[in-house]
Coordinates of C-alpha atoms and ligand atoms in Angstrom, one line a residue:
X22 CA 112.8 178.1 135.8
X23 CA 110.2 181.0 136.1
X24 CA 106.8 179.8 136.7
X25 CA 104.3 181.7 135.6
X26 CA 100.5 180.6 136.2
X27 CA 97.4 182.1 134.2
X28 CA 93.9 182.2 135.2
X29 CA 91.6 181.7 132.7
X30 CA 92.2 180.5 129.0
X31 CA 89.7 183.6 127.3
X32 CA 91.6 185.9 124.9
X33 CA 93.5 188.3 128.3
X34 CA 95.0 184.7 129.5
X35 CA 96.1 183.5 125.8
X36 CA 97.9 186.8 124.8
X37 CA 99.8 187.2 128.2
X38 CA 100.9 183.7 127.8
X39 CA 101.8 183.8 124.2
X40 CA 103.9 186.9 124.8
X41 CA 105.9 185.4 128.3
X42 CA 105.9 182.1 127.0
X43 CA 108.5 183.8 124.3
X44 CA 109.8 186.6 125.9
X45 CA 110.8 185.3 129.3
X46 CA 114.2 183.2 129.6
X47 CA 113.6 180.1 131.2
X48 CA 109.9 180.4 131.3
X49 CA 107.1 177.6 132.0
X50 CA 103.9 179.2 131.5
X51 CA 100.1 177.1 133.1
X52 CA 96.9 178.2 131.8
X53 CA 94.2 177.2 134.2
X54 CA 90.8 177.2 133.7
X55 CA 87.7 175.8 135.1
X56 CA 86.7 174.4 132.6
X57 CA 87.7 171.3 130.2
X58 CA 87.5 174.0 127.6
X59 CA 90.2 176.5 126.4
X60 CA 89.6 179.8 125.1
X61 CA 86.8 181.7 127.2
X62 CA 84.3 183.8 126.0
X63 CA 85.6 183.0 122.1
X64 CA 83.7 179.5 122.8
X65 CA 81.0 180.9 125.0
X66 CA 80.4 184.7 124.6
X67 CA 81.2 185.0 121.0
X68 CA 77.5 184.5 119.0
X69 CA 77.7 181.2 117.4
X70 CA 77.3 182.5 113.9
X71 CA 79.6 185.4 114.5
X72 CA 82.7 182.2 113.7
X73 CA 85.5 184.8 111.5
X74 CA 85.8 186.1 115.4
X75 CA 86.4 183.1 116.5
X76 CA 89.2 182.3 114.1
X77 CA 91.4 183.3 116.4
X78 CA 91.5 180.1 118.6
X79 CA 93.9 178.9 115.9
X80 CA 96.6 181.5 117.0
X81 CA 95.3 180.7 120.5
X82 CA 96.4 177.3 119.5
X83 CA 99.4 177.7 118.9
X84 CA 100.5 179.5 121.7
X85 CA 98.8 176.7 123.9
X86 CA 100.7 173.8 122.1
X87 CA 104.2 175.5 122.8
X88 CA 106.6 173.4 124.7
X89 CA 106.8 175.5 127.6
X90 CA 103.1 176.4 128.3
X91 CA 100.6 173.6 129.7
X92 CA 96.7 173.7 129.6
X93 CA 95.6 172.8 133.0
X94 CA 91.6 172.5 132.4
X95 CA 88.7 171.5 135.1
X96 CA 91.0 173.2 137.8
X97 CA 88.8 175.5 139.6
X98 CA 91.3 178.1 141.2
X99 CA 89.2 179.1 144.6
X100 CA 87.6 175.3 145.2
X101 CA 90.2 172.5 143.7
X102 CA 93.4 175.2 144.4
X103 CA 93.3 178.2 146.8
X104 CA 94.2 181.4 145.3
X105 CA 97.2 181.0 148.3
X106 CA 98.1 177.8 146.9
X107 CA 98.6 178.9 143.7
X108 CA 100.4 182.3 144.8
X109 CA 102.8 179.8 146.7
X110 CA 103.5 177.9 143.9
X111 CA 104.7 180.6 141.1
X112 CA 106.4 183.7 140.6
X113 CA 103.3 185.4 139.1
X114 CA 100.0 184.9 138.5
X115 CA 98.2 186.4 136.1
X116 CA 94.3 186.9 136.6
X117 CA 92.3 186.8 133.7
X118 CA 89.5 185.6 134.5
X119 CA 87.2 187.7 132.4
X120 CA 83.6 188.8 133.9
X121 CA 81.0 186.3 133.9
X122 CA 78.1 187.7 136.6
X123 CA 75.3 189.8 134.7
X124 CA 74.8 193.1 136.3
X125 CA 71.3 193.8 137.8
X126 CA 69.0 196.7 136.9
X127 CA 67.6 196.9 140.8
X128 CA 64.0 197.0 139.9
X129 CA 61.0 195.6 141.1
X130 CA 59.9 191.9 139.0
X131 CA 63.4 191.3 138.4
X132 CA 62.9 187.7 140.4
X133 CA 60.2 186.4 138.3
X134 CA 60.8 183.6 136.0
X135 CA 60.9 184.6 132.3
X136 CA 64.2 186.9 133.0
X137 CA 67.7 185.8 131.9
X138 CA 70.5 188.2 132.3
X139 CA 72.2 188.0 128.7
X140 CA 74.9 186.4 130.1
X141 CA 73.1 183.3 131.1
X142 CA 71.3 183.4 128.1
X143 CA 74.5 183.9 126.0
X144 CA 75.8 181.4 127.7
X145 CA 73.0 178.9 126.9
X146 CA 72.8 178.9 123.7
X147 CA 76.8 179.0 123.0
X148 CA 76.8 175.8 125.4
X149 CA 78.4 176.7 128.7
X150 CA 78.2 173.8 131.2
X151 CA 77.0 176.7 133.6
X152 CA 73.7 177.1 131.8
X153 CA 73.1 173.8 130.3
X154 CA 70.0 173.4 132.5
X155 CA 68.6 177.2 132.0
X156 CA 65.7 176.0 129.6
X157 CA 64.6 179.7 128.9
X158 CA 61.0 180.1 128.1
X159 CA 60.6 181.2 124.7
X160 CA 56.8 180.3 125.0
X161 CA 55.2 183.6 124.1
X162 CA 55.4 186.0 121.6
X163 CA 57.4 189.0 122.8
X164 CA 60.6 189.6 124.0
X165 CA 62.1 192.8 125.1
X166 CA 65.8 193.1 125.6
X167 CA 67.3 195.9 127.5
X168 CA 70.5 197.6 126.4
X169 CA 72.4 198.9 123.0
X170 CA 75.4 197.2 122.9
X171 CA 76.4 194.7 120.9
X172 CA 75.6 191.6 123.4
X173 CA 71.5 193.2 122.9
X174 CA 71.7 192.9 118.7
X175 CA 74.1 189.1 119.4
X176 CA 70.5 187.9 121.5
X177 CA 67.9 189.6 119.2
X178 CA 69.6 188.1 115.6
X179 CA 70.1 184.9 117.6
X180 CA 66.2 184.9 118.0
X181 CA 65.5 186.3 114.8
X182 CA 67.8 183.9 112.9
X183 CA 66.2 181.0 111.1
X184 CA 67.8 177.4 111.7
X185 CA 69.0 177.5 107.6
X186 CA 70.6 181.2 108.5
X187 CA 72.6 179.6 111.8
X188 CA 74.0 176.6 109.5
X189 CA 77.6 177.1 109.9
X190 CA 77.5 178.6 113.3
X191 CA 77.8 176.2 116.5
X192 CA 74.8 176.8 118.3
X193 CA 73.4 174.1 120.4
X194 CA 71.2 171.6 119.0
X195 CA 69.1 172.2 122.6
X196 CA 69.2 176.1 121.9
X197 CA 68.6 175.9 118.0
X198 CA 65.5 173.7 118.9
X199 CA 64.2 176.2 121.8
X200 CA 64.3 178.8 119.5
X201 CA 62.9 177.2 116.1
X202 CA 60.0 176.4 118.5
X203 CA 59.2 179.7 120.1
X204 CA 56.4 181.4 119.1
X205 CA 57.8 184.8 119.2
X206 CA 56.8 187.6 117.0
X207 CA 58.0 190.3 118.5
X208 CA 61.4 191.7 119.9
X209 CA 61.8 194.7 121.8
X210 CA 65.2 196.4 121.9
X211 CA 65.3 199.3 124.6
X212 CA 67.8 201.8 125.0
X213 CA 68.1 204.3 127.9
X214 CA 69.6 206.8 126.0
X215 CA 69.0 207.6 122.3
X216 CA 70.7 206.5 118.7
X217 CA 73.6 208.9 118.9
X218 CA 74.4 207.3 122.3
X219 CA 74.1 203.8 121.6
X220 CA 77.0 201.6 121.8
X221 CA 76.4 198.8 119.3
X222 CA 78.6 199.0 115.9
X223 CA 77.3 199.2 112.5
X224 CA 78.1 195.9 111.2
X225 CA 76.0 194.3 113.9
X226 CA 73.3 196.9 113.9
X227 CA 73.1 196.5 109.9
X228 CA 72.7 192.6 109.9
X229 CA 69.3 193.6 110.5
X230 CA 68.9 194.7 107.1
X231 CA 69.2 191.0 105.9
X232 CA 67.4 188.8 107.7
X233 CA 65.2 186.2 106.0
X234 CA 61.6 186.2 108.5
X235 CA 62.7 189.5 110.7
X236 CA 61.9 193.1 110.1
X237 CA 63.8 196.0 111.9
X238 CA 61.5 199.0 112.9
X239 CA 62.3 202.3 114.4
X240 CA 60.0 204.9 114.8
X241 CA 61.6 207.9 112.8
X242 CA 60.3 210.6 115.1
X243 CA 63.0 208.8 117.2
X244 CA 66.0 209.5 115.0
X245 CA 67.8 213.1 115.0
X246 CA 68.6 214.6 111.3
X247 CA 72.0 214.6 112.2
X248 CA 75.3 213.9 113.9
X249 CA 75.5 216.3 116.7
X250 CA 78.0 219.0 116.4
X251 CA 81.7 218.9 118.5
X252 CA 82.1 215.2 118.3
X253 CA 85.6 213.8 117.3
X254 CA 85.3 213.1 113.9
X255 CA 85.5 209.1 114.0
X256 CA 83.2 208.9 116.5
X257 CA 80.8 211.2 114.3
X258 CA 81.3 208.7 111.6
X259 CA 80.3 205.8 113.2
X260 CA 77.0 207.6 114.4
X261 CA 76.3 208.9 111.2
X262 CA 76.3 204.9 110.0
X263 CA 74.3 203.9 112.5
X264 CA 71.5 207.1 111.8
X265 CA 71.2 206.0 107.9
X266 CA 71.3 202.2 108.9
X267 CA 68.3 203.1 111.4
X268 CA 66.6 205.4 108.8
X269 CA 66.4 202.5 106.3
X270 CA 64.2 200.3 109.0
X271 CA 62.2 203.8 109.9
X272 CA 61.3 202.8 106.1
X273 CA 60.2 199.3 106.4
X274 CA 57.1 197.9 106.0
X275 CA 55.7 196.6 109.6
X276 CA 53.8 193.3 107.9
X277 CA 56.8 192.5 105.8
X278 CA 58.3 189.3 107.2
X279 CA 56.9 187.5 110.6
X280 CA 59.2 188.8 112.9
X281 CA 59.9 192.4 114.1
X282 CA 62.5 193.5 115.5
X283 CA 61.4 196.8 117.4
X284 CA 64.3 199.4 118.0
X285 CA 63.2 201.8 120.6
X286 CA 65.5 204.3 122.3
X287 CA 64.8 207.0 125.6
X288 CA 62.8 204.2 127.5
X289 CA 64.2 202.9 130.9
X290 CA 62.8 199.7 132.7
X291 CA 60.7 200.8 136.0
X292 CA 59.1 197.3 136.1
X293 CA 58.9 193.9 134.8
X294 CA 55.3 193.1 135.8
X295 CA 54.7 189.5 137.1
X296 CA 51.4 186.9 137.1
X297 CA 52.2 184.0 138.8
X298 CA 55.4 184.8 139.2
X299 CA 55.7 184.6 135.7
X300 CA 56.5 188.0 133.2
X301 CA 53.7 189.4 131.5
X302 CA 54.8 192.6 131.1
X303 CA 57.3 195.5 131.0
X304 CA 56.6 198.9 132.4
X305 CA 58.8 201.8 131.0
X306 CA 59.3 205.3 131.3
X307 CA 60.2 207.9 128.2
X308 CA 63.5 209.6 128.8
X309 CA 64.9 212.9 127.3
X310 CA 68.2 213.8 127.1
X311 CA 69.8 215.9 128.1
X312 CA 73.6 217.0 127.8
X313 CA 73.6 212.9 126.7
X314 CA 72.4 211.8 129.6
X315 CA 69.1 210.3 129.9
X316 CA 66.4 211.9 132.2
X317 CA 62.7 210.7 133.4
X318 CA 60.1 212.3 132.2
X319 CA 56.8 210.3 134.4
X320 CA 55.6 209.6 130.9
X321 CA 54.8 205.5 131.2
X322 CA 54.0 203.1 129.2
X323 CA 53.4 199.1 128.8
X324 CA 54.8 196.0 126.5
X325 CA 53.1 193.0 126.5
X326 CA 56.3 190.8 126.9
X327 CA 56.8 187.2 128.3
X328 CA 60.3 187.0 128.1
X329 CA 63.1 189.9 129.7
X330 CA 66.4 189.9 129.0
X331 CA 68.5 192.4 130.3
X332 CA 71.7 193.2 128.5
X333 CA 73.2 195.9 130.5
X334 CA 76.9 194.5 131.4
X335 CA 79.2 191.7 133.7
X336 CA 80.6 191.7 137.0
X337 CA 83.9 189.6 137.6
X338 CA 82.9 186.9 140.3
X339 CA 85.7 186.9 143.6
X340 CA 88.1 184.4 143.9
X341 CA 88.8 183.8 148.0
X342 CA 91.4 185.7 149.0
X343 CA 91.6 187.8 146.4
X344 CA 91.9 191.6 146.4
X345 CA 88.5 192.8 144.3
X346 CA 86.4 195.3 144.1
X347 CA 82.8 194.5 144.9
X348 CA 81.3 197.9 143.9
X349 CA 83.0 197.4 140.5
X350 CA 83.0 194.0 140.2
X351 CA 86.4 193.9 138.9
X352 CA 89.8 192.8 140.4
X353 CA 91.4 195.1 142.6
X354 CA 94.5 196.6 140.6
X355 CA 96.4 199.7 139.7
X356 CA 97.2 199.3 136.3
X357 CA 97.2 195.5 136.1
X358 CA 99.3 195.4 139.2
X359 CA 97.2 193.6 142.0
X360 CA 99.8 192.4 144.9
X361 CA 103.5 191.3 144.7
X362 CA 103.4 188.5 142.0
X363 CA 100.0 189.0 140.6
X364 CA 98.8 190.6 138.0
X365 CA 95.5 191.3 136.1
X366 CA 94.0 192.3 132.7
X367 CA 91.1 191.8 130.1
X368 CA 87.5 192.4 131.6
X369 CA 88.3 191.5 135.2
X370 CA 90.5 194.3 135.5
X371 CA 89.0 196.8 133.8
X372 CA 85.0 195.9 133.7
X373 CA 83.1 194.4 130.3
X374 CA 84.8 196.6 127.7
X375 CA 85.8 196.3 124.4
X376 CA 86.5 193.7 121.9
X377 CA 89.0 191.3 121.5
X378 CA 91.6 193.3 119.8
X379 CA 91.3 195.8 122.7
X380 CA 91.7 193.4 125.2
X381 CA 94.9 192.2 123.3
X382 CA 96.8 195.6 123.7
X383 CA 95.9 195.6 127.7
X384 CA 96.8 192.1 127.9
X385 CA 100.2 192.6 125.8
X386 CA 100.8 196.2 128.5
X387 CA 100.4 194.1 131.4
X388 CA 103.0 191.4 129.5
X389 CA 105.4 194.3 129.4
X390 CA 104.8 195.0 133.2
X391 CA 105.0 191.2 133.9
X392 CA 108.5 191.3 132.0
X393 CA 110.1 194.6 133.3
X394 CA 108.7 193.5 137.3
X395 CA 110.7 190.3 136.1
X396 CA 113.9 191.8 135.1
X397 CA 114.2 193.9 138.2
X398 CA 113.3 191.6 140.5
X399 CA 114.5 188.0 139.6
X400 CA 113.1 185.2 141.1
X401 CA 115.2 182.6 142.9
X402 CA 114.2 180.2 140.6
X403 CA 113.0 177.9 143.2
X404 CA 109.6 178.1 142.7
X405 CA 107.6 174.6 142.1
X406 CA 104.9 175.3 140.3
X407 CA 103.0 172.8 138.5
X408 CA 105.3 169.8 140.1
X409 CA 103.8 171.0 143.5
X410 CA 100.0 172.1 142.3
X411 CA 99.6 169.1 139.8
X412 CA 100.3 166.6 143.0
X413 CA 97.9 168.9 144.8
X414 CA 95.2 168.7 142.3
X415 CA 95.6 164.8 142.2
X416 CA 95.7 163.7 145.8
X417 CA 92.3 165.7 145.6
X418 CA 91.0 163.5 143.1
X419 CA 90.5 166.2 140.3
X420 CA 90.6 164.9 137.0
X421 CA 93.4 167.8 135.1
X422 CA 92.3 168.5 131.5
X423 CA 95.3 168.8 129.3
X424 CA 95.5 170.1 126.0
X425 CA 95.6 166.4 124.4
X426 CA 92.1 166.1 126.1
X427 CA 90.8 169.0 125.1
X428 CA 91.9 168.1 121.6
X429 CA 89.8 164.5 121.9
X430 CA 86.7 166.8 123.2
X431 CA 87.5 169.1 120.4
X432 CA 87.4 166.2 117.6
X433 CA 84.2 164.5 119.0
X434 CA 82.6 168.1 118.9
X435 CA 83.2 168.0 115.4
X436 CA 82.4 165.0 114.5
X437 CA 78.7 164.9 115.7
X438 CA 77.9 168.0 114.2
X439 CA 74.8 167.7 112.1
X440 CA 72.8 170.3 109.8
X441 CA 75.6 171.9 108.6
X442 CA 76.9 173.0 112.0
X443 CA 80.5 173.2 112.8
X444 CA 80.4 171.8 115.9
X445 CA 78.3 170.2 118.4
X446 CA 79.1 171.5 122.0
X447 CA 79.2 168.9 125.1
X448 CA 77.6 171.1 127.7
X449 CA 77.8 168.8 130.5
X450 CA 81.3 168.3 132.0
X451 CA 80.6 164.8 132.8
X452 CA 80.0 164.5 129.3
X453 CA 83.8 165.4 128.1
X454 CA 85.1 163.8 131.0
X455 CA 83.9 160.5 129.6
X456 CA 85.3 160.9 126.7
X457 CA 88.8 161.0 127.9
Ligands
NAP528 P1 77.8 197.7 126.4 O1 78.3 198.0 125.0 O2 78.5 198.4 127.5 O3 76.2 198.0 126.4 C1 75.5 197.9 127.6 C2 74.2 198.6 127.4 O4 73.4 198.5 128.6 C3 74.3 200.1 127.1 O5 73.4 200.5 126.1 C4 73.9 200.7 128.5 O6 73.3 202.0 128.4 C5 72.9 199.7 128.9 N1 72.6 199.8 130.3 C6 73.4 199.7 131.4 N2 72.8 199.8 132.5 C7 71.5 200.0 132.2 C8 70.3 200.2 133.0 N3 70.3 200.2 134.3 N4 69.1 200.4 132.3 C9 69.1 200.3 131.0 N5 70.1 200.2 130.2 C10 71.3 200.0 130.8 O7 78.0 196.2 126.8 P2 77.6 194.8 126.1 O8 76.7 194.9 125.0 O9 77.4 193.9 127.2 O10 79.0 194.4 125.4 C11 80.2 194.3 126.2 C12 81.4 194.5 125.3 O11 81.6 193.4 124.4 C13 81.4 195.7 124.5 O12 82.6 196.3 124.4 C14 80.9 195.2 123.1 O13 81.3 196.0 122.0 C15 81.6 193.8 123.1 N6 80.9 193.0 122.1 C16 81.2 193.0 120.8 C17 80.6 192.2 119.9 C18 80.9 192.3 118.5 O14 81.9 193.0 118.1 N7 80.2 191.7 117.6 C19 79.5 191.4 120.3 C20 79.2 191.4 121.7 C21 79.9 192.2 122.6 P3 74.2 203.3 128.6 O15 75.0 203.5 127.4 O16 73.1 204.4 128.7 O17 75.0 203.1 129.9

């Protein structure tokens, strides 16, 4: 038998194993993760009412219910199981454990309480046991959010949203409460750079458009007349989307509905200002760009703001013993390849890039690589595996998740969902444990 061993159950881990678990002879294929929860950041990145993306657990499914690959939940590689212990064990690893740190922006008031990387906050509301006890304050009436990607317009709809417009979606209860109660009025979305060079995508940026108490706002002096010449035609495109979609809210009417959403572009954080260690304000300074790149100009300026959110990217967290990159923040590798036997792909190998269907064609390369590796180098096939790791993991008392369980979990999320929700998360790991 060929034992293959996955870290981390997010999309990376479920296409690698779909594709070994069928294409390698002889293959048992383990999916760890830390949690009692399959499926990553598609159960706690993805926003809660974004669900059509997160259709594809029941593909995920399937691969995780074949007869020769094994959910081993609420195994932390790196505290239950060395990352030796597991190399000993198998003839590869695969790391895939996506990138779960938020990235810093290194200025002063960044300490202060009122400031949530978006990963925490992300996290929170999509019920990760990891920020179950985060209790954001929500308490005043602005928020600015730093970044123009699509994890920046995920936080600001989640704000903007109504409770009756995030029926359907699988928010928390805790979350969905926080927010209905939180005064805010006013949401600031910054970008460094301007609208041609923003990297959110028109469908998110244009749910905007259609929000029941939120306005979008741009200030139009802010918006070029056009597409900038020499860009590759698709890219063009998509800009050209994104200029009429933010021309339409240069048109809106400020006093429309309760809530604005305030798109501002060329504006870097210099400071989040601090009284009593809490956030009261954000200090800025205008950019202008040039050659696309953003540069200061001294001109500064204020927001009132209680709340900071930076959403400007993920770092990979290191395993012990592993070979990573601390000034990336990725797994070491060269191409996927990170030591004899172990592999890597999705956002740990290549940083906080792309969507899921992108991280599907790495994954399925680094399949290929797996396979060939395999075929000109076959193991013994006296490798242990799970037979040696699973008696590990119970002489240390850790309580193994198994699909079965997570299936239990699953149908007890379900069923307590209320308000037209599709699920009610267990954030607490205690929690699911006692179901089992
Ligand atoms: P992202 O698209 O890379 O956006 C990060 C943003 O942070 C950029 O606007 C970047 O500006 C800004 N930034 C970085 N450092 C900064 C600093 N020091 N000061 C100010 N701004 C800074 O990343 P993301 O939004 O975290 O998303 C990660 C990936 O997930 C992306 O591929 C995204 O498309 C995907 N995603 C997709 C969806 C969806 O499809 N609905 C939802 C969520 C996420 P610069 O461009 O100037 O560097």
């Amino acid at each position: 038998m060929i034992n293959i061993a996955i870290v981390g159950s997010g999309p990376s881990g479920c296409y690698i194993a779909d594709m070994l678990s069928k294409k390698v002879a002889d293959a048992q294929v383990d999916i760890y993760d830390r949690l009692p929860t399959p499926f990553g950041l598609v159960r706690a990145g993805v926003a809660p009412d974004h669900q059509g993306t997160k259709n594809i657990v029941r593909q995920f499914e399937r691969t995780l219910t074949r007869d020769n690959v094994r959910f081993v939940g609420n195994v932390n590689i790196g505290t239950d199981l060395s990352y030796d212990e597991l190399k000993a064990e198998y003839d590869v690893v695969a790391l895939t454990i996506g990138a779960l740190k938020d990235r810093t922006l290194g200025i002063p008031g960044e300490e202060l309480a009122g400031v949530y990387g978006s990963g925490e906050f992300v996290a929170w509301y999509n019920g990760h046991p990891d920020q179950a006890d985060l209790n954001p304050d929500l308490s005043g009436n602005a928020v600015a959010i730093i970044g123009n990607g699509n994890v920046a317009l995920d936080i600001s709809r989640i704000l903007a949203k109504t409770a009756a417009e995030m029926n359907s979606s699988d928010i928390t209860a805790d979350a969905q409460t926080a927010i209905d109660a939180s005064p805010v009025q006013d949401i600031y979305l910054i970008g460094r750079r301007g609208p041609v060079e923003a990297s959110f995508t028109n469908a998110e940026l244009s749910e905007f458009g259609e929000l029941e108490r939120c306005v979008a706002l741009v200030d139009p002096a802010q918006l070029p007349a056009g597409v900038p010449e020499n860009l590759d035609p698709k890219a063009a495109k998509a800009i050209e989307k994104n200029l009429e979609t933010l021309r339409g809210y240069a048109a809106n009417n400020t006093d429309s509905k309760p809530v604005r959403l305030h798109v501002m572009f060329c504006a870097s954080p210099l400071e989040i200002l601090g009284d009593n260690g809490k956030v009261c304000g954000l200090k800025l300074e205008k950019n202008k760009m040039i050659d696309g790149r953003p540069q200061a100009t001294g001109d500064t300026f204020q927001l009132d703001v209680q709340t900071v959110i930076p959403a400007i990217g993920y770092r990979s967290e290191a395993i012990e013993g592993m070979p990573f990159d601390d000034q990336r923040g990725i797994v070491r590798n060269e191409g996927g390849a990170v030591e004899a036997g172990v592999y890597t792909a999705g956002w740990c190998k290549r940083g906080p890039q792309g969507v899921i269907p992108a991280n599907r064609a790495d994954a399925m390369a680094v399949a290929k690589q797996i396979i060939a590796d395999l075929e000109a180098n076959t193991p013994a096939g006296d490798s242990q595996g799970f037979a040696a790791t699973g008696e590990l993991l119970r002489q240390r008392g850790i309580r193994i998740v198994s699909f079965a369980d997570w299936q239990q979990i699953n149908q007890a999320e379900t069923e307590r969902a209320e308000n037209g929700k599709l699920r009610e998360k267990f954030n607490r790991i205690d929690d699911m444990l006692a179901l089992l």
